[in-house]
mmCIF file of C-alpha atoms in Angstrom:
data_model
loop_
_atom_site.group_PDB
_atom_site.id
_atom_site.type_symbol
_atom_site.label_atom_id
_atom_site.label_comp_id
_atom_site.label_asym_id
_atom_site.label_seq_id
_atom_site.Cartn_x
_atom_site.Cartn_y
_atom_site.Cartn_z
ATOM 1 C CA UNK A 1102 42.117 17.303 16.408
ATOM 2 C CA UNK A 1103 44.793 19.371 17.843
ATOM 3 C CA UNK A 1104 43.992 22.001 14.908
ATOM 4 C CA UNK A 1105 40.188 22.113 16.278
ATOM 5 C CA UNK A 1106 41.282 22.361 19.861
ATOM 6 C CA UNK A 1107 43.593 25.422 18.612
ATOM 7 C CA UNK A 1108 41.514 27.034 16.652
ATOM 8 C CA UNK A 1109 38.768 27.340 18.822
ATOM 9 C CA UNK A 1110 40.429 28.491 21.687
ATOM 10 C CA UNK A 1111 42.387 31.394 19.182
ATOM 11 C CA UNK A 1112 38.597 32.391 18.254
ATOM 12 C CA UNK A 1113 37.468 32.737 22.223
ATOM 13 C CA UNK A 1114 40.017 34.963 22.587
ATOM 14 C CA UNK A 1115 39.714 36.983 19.649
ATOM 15 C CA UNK A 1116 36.064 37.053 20.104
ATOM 16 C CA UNK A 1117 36.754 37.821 23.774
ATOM 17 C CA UNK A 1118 38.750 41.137 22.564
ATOM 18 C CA UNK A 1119 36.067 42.122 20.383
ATOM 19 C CA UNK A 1120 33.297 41.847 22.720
ATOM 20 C CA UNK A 1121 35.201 43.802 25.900
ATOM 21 C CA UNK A 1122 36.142 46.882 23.428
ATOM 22 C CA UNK A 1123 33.131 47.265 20.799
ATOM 23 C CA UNK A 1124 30.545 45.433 21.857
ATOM 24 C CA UNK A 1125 29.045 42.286 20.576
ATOM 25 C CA UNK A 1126 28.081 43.222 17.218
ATOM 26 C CA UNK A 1127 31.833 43.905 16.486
ATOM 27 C CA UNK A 1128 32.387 40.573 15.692
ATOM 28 C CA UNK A 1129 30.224 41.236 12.163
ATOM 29 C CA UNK A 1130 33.276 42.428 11.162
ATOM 30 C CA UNK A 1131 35.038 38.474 9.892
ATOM 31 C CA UNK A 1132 31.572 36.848 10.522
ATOM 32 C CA UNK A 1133 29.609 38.250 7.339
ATOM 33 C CA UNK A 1134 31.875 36.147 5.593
ATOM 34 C CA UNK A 1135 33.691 33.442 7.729
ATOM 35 C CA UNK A 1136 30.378 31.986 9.207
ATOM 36 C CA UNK A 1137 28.151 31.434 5.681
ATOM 37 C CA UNK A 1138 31.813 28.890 4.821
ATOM 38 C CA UNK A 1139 31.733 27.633 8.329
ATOM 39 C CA UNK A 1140 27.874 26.317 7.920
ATOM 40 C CA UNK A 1141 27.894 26.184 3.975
ATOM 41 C CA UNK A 1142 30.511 23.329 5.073
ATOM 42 C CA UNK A 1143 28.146 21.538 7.373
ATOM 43 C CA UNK A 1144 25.172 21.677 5.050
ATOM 44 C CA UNK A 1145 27.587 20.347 1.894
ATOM 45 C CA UNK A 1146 28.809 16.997 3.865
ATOM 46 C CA UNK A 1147 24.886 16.567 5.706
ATOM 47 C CA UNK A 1148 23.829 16.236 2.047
ATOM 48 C CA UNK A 1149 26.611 14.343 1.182
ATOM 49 C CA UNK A 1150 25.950 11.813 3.644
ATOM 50 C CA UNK A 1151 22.313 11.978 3.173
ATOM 51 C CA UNK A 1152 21.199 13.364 7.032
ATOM 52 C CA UNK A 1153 17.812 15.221 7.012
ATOM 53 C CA UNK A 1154 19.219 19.151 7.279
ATOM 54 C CA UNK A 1155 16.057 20.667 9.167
ATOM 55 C CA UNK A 1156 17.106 23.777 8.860
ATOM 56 C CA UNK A 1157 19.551 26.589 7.291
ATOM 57 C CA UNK A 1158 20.742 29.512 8.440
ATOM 58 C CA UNK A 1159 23.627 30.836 7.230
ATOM 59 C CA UNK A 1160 24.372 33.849 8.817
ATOM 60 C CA UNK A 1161 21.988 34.873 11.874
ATOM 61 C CA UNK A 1162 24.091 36.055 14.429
ATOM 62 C CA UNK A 1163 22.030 36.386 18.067
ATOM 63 C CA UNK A 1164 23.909 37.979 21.004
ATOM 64 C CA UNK A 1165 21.985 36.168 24.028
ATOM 65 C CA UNK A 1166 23.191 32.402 22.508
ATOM 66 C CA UNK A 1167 26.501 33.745 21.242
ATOM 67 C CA UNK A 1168 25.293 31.541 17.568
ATOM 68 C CA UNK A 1169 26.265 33.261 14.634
ATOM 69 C CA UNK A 1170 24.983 30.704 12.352
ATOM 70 C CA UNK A 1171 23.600 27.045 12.098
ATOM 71 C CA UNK A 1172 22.525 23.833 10.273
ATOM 72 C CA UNK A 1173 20.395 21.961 12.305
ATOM 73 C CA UNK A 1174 20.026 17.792 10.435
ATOM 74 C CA UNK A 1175 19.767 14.747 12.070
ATOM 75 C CA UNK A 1176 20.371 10.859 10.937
ATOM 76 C CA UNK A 1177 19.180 7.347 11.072
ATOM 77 C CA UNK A 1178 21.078 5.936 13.499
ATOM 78 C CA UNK A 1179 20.740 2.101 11.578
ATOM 79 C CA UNK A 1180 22.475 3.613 8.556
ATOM 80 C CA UNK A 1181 26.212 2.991 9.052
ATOM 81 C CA UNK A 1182 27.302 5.519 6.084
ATOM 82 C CA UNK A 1183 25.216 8.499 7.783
ATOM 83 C CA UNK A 1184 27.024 7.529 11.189
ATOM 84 C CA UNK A 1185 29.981 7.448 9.580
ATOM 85 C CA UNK A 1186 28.950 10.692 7.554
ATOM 86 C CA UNK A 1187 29.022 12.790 11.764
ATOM 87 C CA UNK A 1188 32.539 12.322 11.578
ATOM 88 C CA UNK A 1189 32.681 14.513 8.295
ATOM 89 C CA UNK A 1190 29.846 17.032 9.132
ATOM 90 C CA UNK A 1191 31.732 18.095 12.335
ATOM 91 C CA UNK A 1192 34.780 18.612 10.859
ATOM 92 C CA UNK A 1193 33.107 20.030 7.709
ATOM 93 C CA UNK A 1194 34.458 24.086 9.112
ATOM 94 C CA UNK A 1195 37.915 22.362 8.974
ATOM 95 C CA UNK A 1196 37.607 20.942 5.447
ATOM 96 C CA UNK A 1197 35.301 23.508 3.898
ATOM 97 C CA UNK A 1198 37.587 26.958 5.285
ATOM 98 C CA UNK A 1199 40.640 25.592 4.117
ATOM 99 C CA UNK A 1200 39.221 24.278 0.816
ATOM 100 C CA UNK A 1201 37.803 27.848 -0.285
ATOM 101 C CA UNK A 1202 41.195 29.660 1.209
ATOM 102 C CA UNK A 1203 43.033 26.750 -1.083
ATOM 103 C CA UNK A 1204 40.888 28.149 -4.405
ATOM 104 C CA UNK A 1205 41.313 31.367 -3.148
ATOM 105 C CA UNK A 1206 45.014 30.927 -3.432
ATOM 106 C CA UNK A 1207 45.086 29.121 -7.074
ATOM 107 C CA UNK A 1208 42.731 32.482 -7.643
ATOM 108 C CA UNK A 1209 42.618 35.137 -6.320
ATOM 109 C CA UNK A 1210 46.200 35.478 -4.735
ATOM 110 C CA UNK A 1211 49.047 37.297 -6.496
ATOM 111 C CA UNK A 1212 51.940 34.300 -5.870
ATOM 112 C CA UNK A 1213 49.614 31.905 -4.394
ATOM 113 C CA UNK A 1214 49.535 29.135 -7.531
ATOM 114 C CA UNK A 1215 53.632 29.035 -6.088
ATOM 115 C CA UNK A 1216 52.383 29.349 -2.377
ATOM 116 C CA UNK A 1217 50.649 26.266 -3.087
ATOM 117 C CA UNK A 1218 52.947 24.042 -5.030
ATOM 118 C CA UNK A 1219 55.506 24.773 -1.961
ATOM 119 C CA UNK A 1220 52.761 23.600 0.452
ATOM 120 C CA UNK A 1221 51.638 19.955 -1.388
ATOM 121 C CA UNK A 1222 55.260 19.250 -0.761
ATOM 122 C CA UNK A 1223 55.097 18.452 2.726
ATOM 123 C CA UNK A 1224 54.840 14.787 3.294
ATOM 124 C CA UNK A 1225 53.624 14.757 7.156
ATOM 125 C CA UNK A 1226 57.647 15.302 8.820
ATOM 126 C CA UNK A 1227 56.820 17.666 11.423
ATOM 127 C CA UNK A 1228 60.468 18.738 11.052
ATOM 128 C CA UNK A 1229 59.700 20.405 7.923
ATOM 129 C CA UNK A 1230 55.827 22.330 8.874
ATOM 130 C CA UNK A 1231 57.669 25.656 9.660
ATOM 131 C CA UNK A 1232 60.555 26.227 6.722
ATOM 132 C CA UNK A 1233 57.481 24.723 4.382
ATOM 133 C CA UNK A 1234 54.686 27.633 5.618
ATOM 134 C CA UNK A 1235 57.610 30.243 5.750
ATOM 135 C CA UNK A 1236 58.772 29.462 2.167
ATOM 136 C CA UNK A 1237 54.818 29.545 1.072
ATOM 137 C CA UNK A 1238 54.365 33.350 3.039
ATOM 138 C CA UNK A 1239 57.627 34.416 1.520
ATOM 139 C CA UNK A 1240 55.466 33.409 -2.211
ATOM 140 C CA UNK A 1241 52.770 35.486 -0.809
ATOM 141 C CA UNK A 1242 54.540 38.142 0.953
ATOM 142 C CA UNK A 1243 56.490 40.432 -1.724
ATOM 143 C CA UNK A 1244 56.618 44.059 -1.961
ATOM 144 C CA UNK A 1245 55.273 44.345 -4.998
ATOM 145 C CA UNK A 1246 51.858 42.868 -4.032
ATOM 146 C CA UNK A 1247 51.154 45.008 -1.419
ATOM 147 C CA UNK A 1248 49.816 47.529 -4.594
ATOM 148 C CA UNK A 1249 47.330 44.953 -5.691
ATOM 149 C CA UNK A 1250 43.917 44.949 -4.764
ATOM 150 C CA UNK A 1251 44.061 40.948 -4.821
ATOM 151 C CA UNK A 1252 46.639 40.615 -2.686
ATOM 152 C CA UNK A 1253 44.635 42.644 0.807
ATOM 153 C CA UNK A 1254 41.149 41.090 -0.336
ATOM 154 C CA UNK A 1255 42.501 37.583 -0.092
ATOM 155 C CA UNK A 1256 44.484 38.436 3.520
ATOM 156 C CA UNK A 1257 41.075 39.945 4.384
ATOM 157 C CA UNK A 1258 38.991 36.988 3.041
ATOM 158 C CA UNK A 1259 41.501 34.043 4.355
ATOM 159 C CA UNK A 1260 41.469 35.634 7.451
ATOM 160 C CA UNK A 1261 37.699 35.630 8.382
ATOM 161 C CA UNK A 1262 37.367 32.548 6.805
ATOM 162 C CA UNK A 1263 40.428 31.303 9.045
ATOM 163 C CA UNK A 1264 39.004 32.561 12.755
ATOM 164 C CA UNK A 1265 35.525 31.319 12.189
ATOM 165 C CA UNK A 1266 37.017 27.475 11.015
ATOM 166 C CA UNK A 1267 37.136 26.348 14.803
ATOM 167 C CA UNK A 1268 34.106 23.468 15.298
ATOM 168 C CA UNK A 1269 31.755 24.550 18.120
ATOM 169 C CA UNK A 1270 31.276 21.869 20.948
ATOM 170 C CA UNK A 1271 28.370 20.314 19.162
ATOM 171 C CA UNK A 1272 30.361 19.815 16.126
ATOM 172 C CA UNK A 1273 33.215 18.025 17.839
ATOM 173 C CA UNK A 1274 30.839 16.015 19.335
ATOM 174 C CA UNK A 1275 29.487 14.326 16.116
ATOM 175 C CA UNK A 1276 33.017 14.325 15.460
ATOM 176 C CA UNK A 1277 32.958 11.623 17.932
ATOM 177 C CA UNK A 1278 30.143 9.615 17.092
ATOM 178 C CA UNK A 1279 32.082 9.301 13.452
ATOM 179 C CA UNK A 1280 35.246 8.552 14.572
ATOM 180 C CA UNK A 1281 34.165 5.518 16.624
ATOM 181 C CA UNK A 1282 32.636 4.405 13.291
ATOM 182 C CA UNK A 1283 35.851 5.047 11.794
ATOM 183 C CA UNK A 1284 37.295 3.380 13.963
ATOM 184 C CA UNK A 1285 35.448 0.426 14.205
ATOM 185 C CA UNK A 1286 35.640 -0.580 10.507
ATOM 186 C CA UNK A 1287 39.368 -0.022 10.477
ATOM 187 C CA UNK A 1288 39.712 -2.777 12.644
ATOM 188 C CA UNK A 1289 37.541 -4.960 10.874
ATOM 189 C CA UNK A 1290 39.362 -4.241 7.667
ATOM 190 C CA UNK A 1291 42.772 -5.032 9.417
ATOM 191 C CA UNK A 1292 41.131 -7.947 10.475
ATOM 192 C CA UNK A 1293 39.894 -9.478 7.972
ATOM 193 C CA UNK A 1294 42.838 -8.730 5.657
ATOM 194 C CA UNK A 1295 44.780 -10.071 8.116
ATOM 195 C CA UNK A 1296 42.723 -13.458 8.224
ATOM 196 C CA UNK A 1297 43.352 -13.687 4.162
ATOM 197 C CA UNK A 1298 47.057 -12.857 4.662
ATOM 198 C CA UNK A 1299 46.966 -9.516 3.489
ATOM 199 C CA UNK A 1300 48.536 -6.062 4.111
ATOM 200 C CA UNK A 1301 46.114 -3.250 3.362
ATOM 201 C CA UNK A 1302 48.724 -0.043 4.022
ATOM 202 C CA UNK A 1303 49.140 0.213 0.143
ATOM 203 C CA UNK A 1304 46.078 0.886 -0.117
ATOM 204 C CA UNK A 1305 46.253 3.767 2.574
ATOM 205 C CA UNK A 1306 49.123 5.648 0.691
ATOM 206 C CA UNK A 1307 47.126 7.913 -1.559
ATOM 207 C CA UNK A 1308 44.866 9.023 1.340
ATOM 208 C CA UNK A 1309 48.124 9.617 3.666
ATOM 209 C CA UNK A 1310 49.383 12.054 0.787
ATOM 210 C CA UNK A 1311 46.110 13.824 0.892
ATOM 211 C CA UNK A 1312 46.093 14.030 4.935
ATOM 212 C CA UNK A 1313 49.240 15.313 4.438
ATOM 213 C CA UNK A 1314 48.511 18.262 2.481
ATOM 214 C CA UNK A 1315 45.575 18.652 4.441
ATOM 215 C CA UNK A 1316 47.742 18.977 7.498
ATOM 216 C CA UNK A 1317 50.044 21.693 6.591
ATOM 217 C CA UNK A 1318 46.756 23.444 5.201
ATOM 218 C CA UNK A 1319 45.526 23.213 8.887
ATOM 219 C CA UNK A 1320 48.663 24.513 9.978
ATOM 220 C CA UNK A 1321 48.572 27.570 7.939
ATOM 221 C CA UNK A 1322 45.050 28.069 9.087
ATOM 222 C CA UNK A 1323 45.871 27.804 12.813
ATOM 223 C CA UNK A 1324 48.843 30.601 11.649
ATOM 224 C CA UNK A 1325 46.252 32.906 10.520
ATOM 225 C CA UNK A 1326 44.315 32.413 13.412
ATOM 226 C CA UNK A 1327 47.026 33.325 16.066
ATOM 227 C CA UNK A 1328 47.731 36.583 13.062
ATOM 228 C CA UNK A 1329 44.063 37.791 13.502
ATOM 229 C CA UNK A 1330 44.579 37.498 17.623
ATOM 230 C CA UNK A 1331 47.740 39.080 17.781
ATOM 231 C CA UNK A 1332 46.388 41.869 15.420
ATOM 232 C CA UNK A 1333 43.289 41.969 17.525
ATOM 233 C CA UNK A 1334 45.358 42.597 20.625
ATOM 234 C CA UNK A 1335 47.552 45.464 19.264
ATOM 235 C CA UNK A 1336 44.683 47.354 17.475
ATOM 236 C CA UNK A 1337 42.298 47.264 20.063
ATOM 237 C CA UNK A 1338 44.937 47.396 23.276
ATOM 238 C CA UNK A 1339 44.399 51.212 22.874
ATOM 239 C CA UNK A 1340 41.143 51.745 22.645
ATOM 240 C CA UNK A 1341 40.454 49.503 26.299
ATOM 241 C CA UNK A 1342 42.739 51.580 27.915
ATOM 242 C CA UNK A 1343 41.621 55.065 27.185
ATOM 243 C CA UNK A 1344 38.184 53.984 26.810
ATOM 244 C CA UNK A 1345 37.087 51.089 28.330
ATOM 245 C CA UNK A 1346 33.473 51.251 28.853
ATOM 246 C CA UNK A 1347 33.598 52.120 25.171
ATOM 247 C CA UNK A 1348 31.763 48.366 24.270
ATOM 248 C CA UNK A 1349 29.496 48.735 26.853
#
Protein backbone atom coordinates (compact mmCIF):
# COMPACT_ATOMS: atom_id res chain seq x y z
CA UNK A 1 0.00 0.00 0.00
CA UNK A 2 2.66 2.37 0.88
CA UNK A 3 4.45 1.25 -2.54
CA UNK A 4 1.09 2.39 -4.47
CA UNK A 5 0.81 5.58 -2.53
CA UNK A 6 4.65 6.19 -3.60
CA UNK A 7 4.58 5.33 -6.76
CA UNK A 8 1.85 7.27 -7.84
CA UNK A 9 2.74 10.35 -6.42
CA UNK A 10 6.67 9.80 -8.11
CA UNK A 11 4.58 9.45 -11.54
CA UNK A 12 2.50 12.98 -10.91
CA UNK A 13 5.52 14.52 -10.63
CA UNK A 14 7.38 13.09 -13.33
CA UNK A 15 4.43 13.43 -15.51
CA UNK A 16 4.09 16.96 -14.13
CA UNK A 17 7.81 17.74 -15.55
CA UNK A 18 7.01 16.34 -18.77
CA UNK A 19 3.90 18.11 -19.41
CA UNK A 20 5.30 21.89 -18.25
CA UNK A 21 8.51 21.44 -20.68
CA UNK A 22 7.30 19.34 -23.88
CA UNK A 23 3.97 19.21 -23.88
CA UNK A 24 1.59 16.42 -23.24
CA UNK A 25 2.51 14.04 -25.81
CA UNK A 26 6.04 13.87 -24.18
CA UNK A 27 4.99 11.45 -21.92
CA UNK A 28 4.90 8.76 -25.13
CA UNK A 29 8.24 8.61 -24.39
CA UNK A 30 7.96 5.48 -21.15
CA UNK A 31 4.20 5.08 -22.01
CA UNK A 32 4.53 3.07 -25.45
CA UNK A 33 5.79 0.53 -23.31
CA UNK A 34 5.02 0.96 -19.51
CA UNK A 35 1.17 1.36 -20.05
CA UNK A 36 0.39 -1.97 -22.49
CA UNK A 37 2.18 -3.96 -18.82
CA UNK A 38 0.23 -1.65 -16.64
CA UNK A 39 -3.31 -2.78 -18.37
CA UNK A 40 -1.98 -6.20 -19.83
CA UNK A 41 -1.84 -6.71 -15.84
CA UNK A 42 -5.42 -5.76 -15.24
CA UNK A 43 -6.84 -7.73 -18.13
CA UNK A 44 -4.57 -11.06 -16.97
CA UNK A 45 -6.08 -11.12 -13.18
CA UNK A 46 -9.99 -9.88 -14.65
CA UNK A 47 -9.70 -13.19 -16.55
CA UNK A 48 -8.24 -14.86 -13.87
CA UNK A 49 -10.95 -14.12 -11.63
CA UNK A 50 -13.51 -14.52 -14.23
CA UNK A 51 -14.99 -10.54 -14.32
CA UNK A 52 -16.63 -9.65 -17.71
CA UNK A 53 -13.56 -7.32 -19.33
CA UNK A 54 -15.87 -4.99 -21.59
CA UNK A 55 -13.31 -3.58 -23.12
CA UNK A 56 -9.39 -3.37 -24.06
CA UNK A 57 -7.33 -0.82 -24.80
CA UNK A 58 -3.97 -1.08 -24.34
CA UNK A 59 -2.36 1.87 -25.24
CA UNK A 60 -4.74 4.95 -26.22
CA UNK A 61 -3.38 7.80 -24.66
CA UNK A 62 -6.07 11.01 -24.75
CA UNK A 63 -4.81 14.39 -23.45
CA UNK A 64 -8.31 15.95 -22.27
CA UNK A 65 -8.83 12.70 -19.60
CA UNK A 66 -5.11 12.42 -18.90
CA UNK A 67 -5.93 8.10 -19.66
CA UNK A 68 -3.24 6.55 -21.35
CA UNK A 69 -4.78 3.23 -21.36
CA UNK A 70 -7.69 1.05 -19.90
CA UNK A 71 -9.58 -2.22 -19.17
CA UNK A 72 -12.93 -1.54 -18.46
CA UNK A 73 -14.76 -5.34 -16.66
CA UNK A 74 -17.14 -5.56 -14.15
CA UNK A 75 -18.32 -8.57 -11.63
CA UNK A 76 -21.14 -10.33 -9.99
CA UNK A 77 -21.27 -8.97 -6.89
CA UNK A 78 -22.88 -12.64 -5.31
CA UNK A 79 -19.68 -14.36 -6.42
CA UNK A 80 -17.29 -14.18 -3.45
CA UNK A 81 -14.07 -15.34 -5.62
CA UNK A 82 -14.71 -12.37 -8.25
CA UNK A 83 -15.01 -9.95 -5.11
CA UNK A 84 -12.20 -11.29 -3.82
CA UNK A 85 -10.58 -11.32 -7.44
CA UNK A 86 -10.89 -6.64 -7.12
CA UNK A 87 -8.35 -6.96 -4.66
CA UNK A 88 -5.94 -8.58 -7.33
CA UNK A 89 -7.10 -6.61 -10.46
CA UNK A 90 -6.20 -3.29 -8.71
CA UNK A 91 -3.05 -4.19 -7.71
CA UNK A 92 -2.50 -6.16 -10.96
CA UNK A 93 0.20 -2.79 -12.25
CA UNK A 94 2.01 -3.74 -8.97
CA UNK A 95 2.26 -7.49 -9.62
CA UNK A 96 2.37 -7.50 -13.40
CA UNK A 97 5.47 -4.45 -13.70
CA UNK A 98 7.53 -6.09 -11.32
CA UNK A 99 6.89 -9.62 -12.66
CA UNK A 100 8.06 -8.70 -16.36
CA UNK A 101 11.12 -6.40 -14.83
CA UNK A 102 11.81 -9.83 -12.64
CA UNK A 103 12.05 -11.96 -16.25
CA UNK A 104 13.64 -9.19 -17.62
CA UNK A 105 16.37 -9.57 -15.10
CA UNK A 106 16.75 -13.62 -15.30
CA UNK A 107 16.89 -12.38 -19.25
CA UNK A 108 17.74 -9.86 -20.56
CA UNK A 109 20.14 -8.25 -17.90
CA UNK A 110 23.92 -8.71 -18.00
CA UNK A 111 24.36 -9.70 -13.93
CA UNK A 112 20.78 -9.76 -13.22
CA UNK A 113 20.36 -13.89 -12.68
CA UNK A 114 22.97 -12.62 -9.45
CA UNK A 115 20.87 -9.34 -8.97
CA UNK A 116 18.15 -11.61 -8.30
CA UNK A 117 19.44 -14.38 -6.14
CA UNK A 118 20.73 -11.33 -3.79
CA UNK A 119 17.14 -9.96 -3.79
CA UNK A 120 15.00 -13.48 -2.80
CA UNK A 121 17.21 -13.23 0.21
CA UNK A 122 15.44 -10.70 2.02
CA UNK A 123 13.11 -12.16 4.52
CA UNK A 124 10.80 -8.92 5.30
CA UNK A 125 13.63 -7.13 8.14
CA UNK A 126 13.32 -3.69 7.08
CA UNK A 127 16.84 -3.35 8.53
CA UNK A 128 18.22 -5.14 5.69
CA UNK A 129 15.90 -3.41 2.34
CA UNK A 130 18.81 -0.94 1.60
CA UNK A 131 22.37 -3.07 1.88
CA UNK A 132 20.02 -5.92 0.01
CA UNK A 133 18.95 -3.40 -3.20
CA UNK A 134 22.55 -1.84 -3.04
CA UNK A 135 24.29 -5.27 -3.21
CA UNK A 136 21.66 -6.25 -6.20
CA UNK A 137 22.62 -2.58 -8.24
CA UNK A 138 26.24 -3.23 -7.48
CA UNK A 139 25.34 -6.98 -9.66
CA UNK A 140 23.86 -4.75 -12.19
CA UNK A 141 26.01 -1.81 -12.14
CA UNK A 142 29.67 -2.83 -13.49
CA UNK A 143 31.76 -1.11 -15.92
CA UNK A 144 31.94 -3.57 -18.16
CA UNK A 145 28.17 -3.61 -18.96
CA UNK A 146 27.84 -0.28 -19.79
CA UNK A 147 29.25 -1.68 -23.57
CA UNK A 148 26.35 -4.03 -23.87
CA UNK A 149 23.38 -3.32 -25.66
CA UNK A 150 21.40 -5.48 -22.92
CA UNK A 151 22.47 -3.78 -20.23
CA UNK A 152 20.77 0.20 -21.46
CA UNK A 153 17.65 -1.67 -23.08
CA UNK A 154 16.76 -3.28 -19.80
CA UNK A 155 17.48 0.28 -17.68
CA UNK A 156 15.34 1.73 -20.50
CA UNK A 157 12.64 -1.02 -20.38
CA UNK A 158 12.57 -1.40 -16.31
CA UNK A 159 12.30 2.07 -16.16
CA UNK A 160 9.05 2.76 -18.17
CA UNK A 161 7.72 -0.21 -16.96
CA UNK A 162 8.65 1.11 -13.31
CA UNK A 163 6.91 4.89 -13.57
CA UNK A 164 3.76 3.67 -15.17
CA UNK A 165 3.30 0.67 -12.13
CA UNK A 166 1.47 3.30 -9.81
CA UNK A 167 -2.56 2.12 -9.61
CA UNK A 168 -4.80 5.03 -10.70
CA UNK A 169 -7.58 6.01 -8.09
CA UNK A 170 -10.02 3.60 -9.61
CA UNK A 171 -7.68 0.81 -9.22
CA UNK A 172 -7.01 1.38 -5.54
CA UNK A 173 -10.44 1.54 -5.11
CA UNK A 174 -11.25 -2.12 -6.12
CA UNK A 175 -8.28 -2.59 -4.15
CA UNK A 176 -10.62 -1.93 -1.41
CA UNK A 177 -13.56 -3.77 -2.18
CA UNK A 178 -10.95 -6.97 -2.19
CA UNK A 179 -9.29 -6.34 0.75
CA UNK A 180 -12.45 -6.23 2.90
CA UNK A 181 -13.05 -9.68 1.35
CA UNK A 182 -9.70 -10.54 2.37
CA UNK A 183 -10.22 -9.54 5.25
CA UNK A 184 -13.29 -10.94 6.14
CA UNK A 185 -12.38 -14.61 5.47
CA UNK A 186 -9.19 -14.25 7.44
CA UNK A 187 -11.13 -13.86 10.35
CA UNK A 188 -13.35 -16.57 9.73
CA UNK A 189 -10.43 -18.86 9.13
CA UNK A 190 -8.82 -17.71 12.51
CA UNK A 191 -12.00 -18.40 13.83
CA UNK A 192 -12.89 -21.36 13.07
CA UNK A 193 -9.41 -22.86 13.52
CA UNK A 194 -9.47 -21.43 16.61
CA UNK A 195 -12.89 -23.18 17.61
CA UNK A 196 -11.10 -26.73 16.55
CA UNK A 197 -7.97 -25.78 18.54
CA UNK A 198 -5.87 -25.02 15.79
CA UNK A 199 -3.05 -22.63 14.73
CA UNK A 200 -3.18 -21.83 11.04
CA UNK A 201 0.30 -19.52 10.81
CA UNK A 202 2.12 -22.66 9.37
CA UNK A 203 0.19 -22.60 6.88
CA UNK A 204 0.91 -18.79 6.14
CA UNK A 205 4.78 -19.33 5.96
CA UNK A 206 5.21 -20.09 2.29
CA UNK A 207 3.04 -17.10 1.28
CA UNK A 208 5.06 -14.73 3.86
CA UNK A 209 8.32 -15.86 1.90
CA UNK A 210 6.69 -14.91 -1.31
CA UNK A 211 5.37 -11.37 0.14
CA UNK A 212 8.65 -11.04 1.08
CA UNK A 213 10.33 -11.16 -2.12
CA UNK A 214 7.58 -9.36 -3.46
CA UNK A 215 8.36 -6.54 -1.09
CA UNK A 216 11.89 -5.82 -1.80
CA UNK A 217 10.75 -6.16 -5.60
CA UNK A 218 8.39 -3.18 -4.76
CA UNK A 219 11.12 -1.49 -3.21
CA UNK A 220 13.37 -1.61 -6.11
CA UNK A 221 10.51 -0.46 -8.21
CA UNK A 222 9.70 2.59 -6.04
CA UNK A 223 13.88 3.15 -6.48
CA UNK A 224 13.49 3.34 -10.10
CA UNK A 225 10.72 5.49 -9.85
CA UNK A 226 12.37 8.29 -7.70
CA UNK A 227 15.68 7.48 -10.61
CA UNK A 228 13.33 8.40 -13.56
CA UNK A 229 12.13 11.76 -11.40
CA UNK A 230 15.36 12.80 -10.39
CA UNK A 231 16.61 12.24 -14.04
CA UNK A 232 13.52 14.01 -15.23
CA UNK A 233 14.37 17.02 -13.11
CA UNK A 234 18.06 17.43 -14.17
CA UNK A 235 17.46 16.84 -17.96
CA UNK A 236 14.66 18.93 -18.38
CA UNK A 237 15.65 21.79 -15.52
CA UNK A 238 17.38 23.45 -18.56
CA UNK A 239 15.22 23.46 -21.07
CA UNK A 240 12.23 25.36 -18.56
CA UNK A 241 14.53 27.89 -17.86
CA UNK A 242 15.76 29.08 -21.17
CA UNK A 243 12.66 28.11 -22.78
CA UNK A 244 9.75 27.85 -20.94
CA UNK A 245 6.85 28.29 -23.13
CA UNK A 246 8.69 25.63 -25.09
CA UNK A 247 5.61 22.83 -24.11
CA UNK A 248 3.15 25.17 -24.76
Amino acid sequence: AVCAVILSWLQRLAHRQYVETWGWRSIYITAWLGTPVHELGHYFFAKLFRHRVHKVALFSPHSETGLLGQVTHSFETSSWYQRFGNLFVGAAPLIFGPLVIVILLAFLAPGGREALKILSTYRGDLTTIWPIITSALGALWVAAHWYMWQFWVFKYAALSIAVHSAPSRKDLHSVFHGLIVLAVTLLVANAFAALLGQNINGLLQPIQRILSVAAIILFLLVGLAALHVVLVWILFAPFKKFLPRYGS
